[in-house]
């Protein structure tokens, strides 16, 4: 609709994102174009997935648009581009159908020197292998298998790019991200990286706490993430209960990340889908129980924590 209103070619709009050319449009539309032309990972992801299928080539630039490969020719063949006399040329301006053969009429400043011959050879091998299609020029967005841009597809691609695990880095497994509420995923991530506000962390930040920052539940040792979630005599029975039901003899791991690492291996009887959710729900239930004890003076009751943990898993599965 916007293209029709201003008489633009749609392909030109997507490929030649020069915001200055769009100052006659509404500020809303200018903002949209600005997002796409900026140097951000979102805009880069959008641009990287654009491919042109050439028909007459009237809206695709020979050097600057990605029609041969993922990279435009000016990136793949920088020497040839530097020598080119028509850097902004459209394909239709430098290529013509002659009989059944496609001919390029490219102009260069000078002949290539010996050391440039290799790039020249590859350049001509690439462009001469090109055959125009019979239809019109089409822009595809290959981030989606249908070739059409969608918000869902770019979100998934961005997630993959940003959240794919680096070695030694923990991330919530992709299949669980749709089940576990983001708030709780974030909490687990913070627990893994020792970023939740347990007393040992508050003391480290310079706060003075009564009881020298001892555990809110047992009062025996300093309240660290590992102690509270796994090793405390008030919370350990919850984990022990789960693993006892599974028929597994278990030794408490040293850290939350070790627990998450070994968790899939500990399953013996339970359904995989349910099993994977247990650490998330149990850690979150323990944390809420601990906060209720501190801030609302409620009793830390193992049975209640257990019941909440079970209902939480049921809600997630149902949702
Ligand atoms: Zn404790």
mmCIF file of C-alpha atoms in Angstrom, residues 5 72 111 139 175 253:
data_model
loop_
_atom_site.group_PDB
_atom_site.id
_atom_site.type_symbol
_atom_site.label_atom_id
_atom_site.label_comp_id
_atom_site.label_asym_id
_atom_site.label_seq_id
_atom_site.Cartn_x
_atom_site.Cartn_y
_atom_site.Cartn_z
ATOM 1 C CA UNK A 5 0.809 5.475 -2.653
ATOM 2 C CA UNK A 72 26.724 -8.813 -2.845
ATOM 3 C CA UNK A 111 42.778 -3.860 -17.466
ATOM 4 C CA UNK A 139 12.964 -10.511 -3.384
ATOM 5 C CA UNK A 175 12.129 -26.835 23.948
ATOM 6 C CA UNK A 253 25.774 -31.876 43.253
#
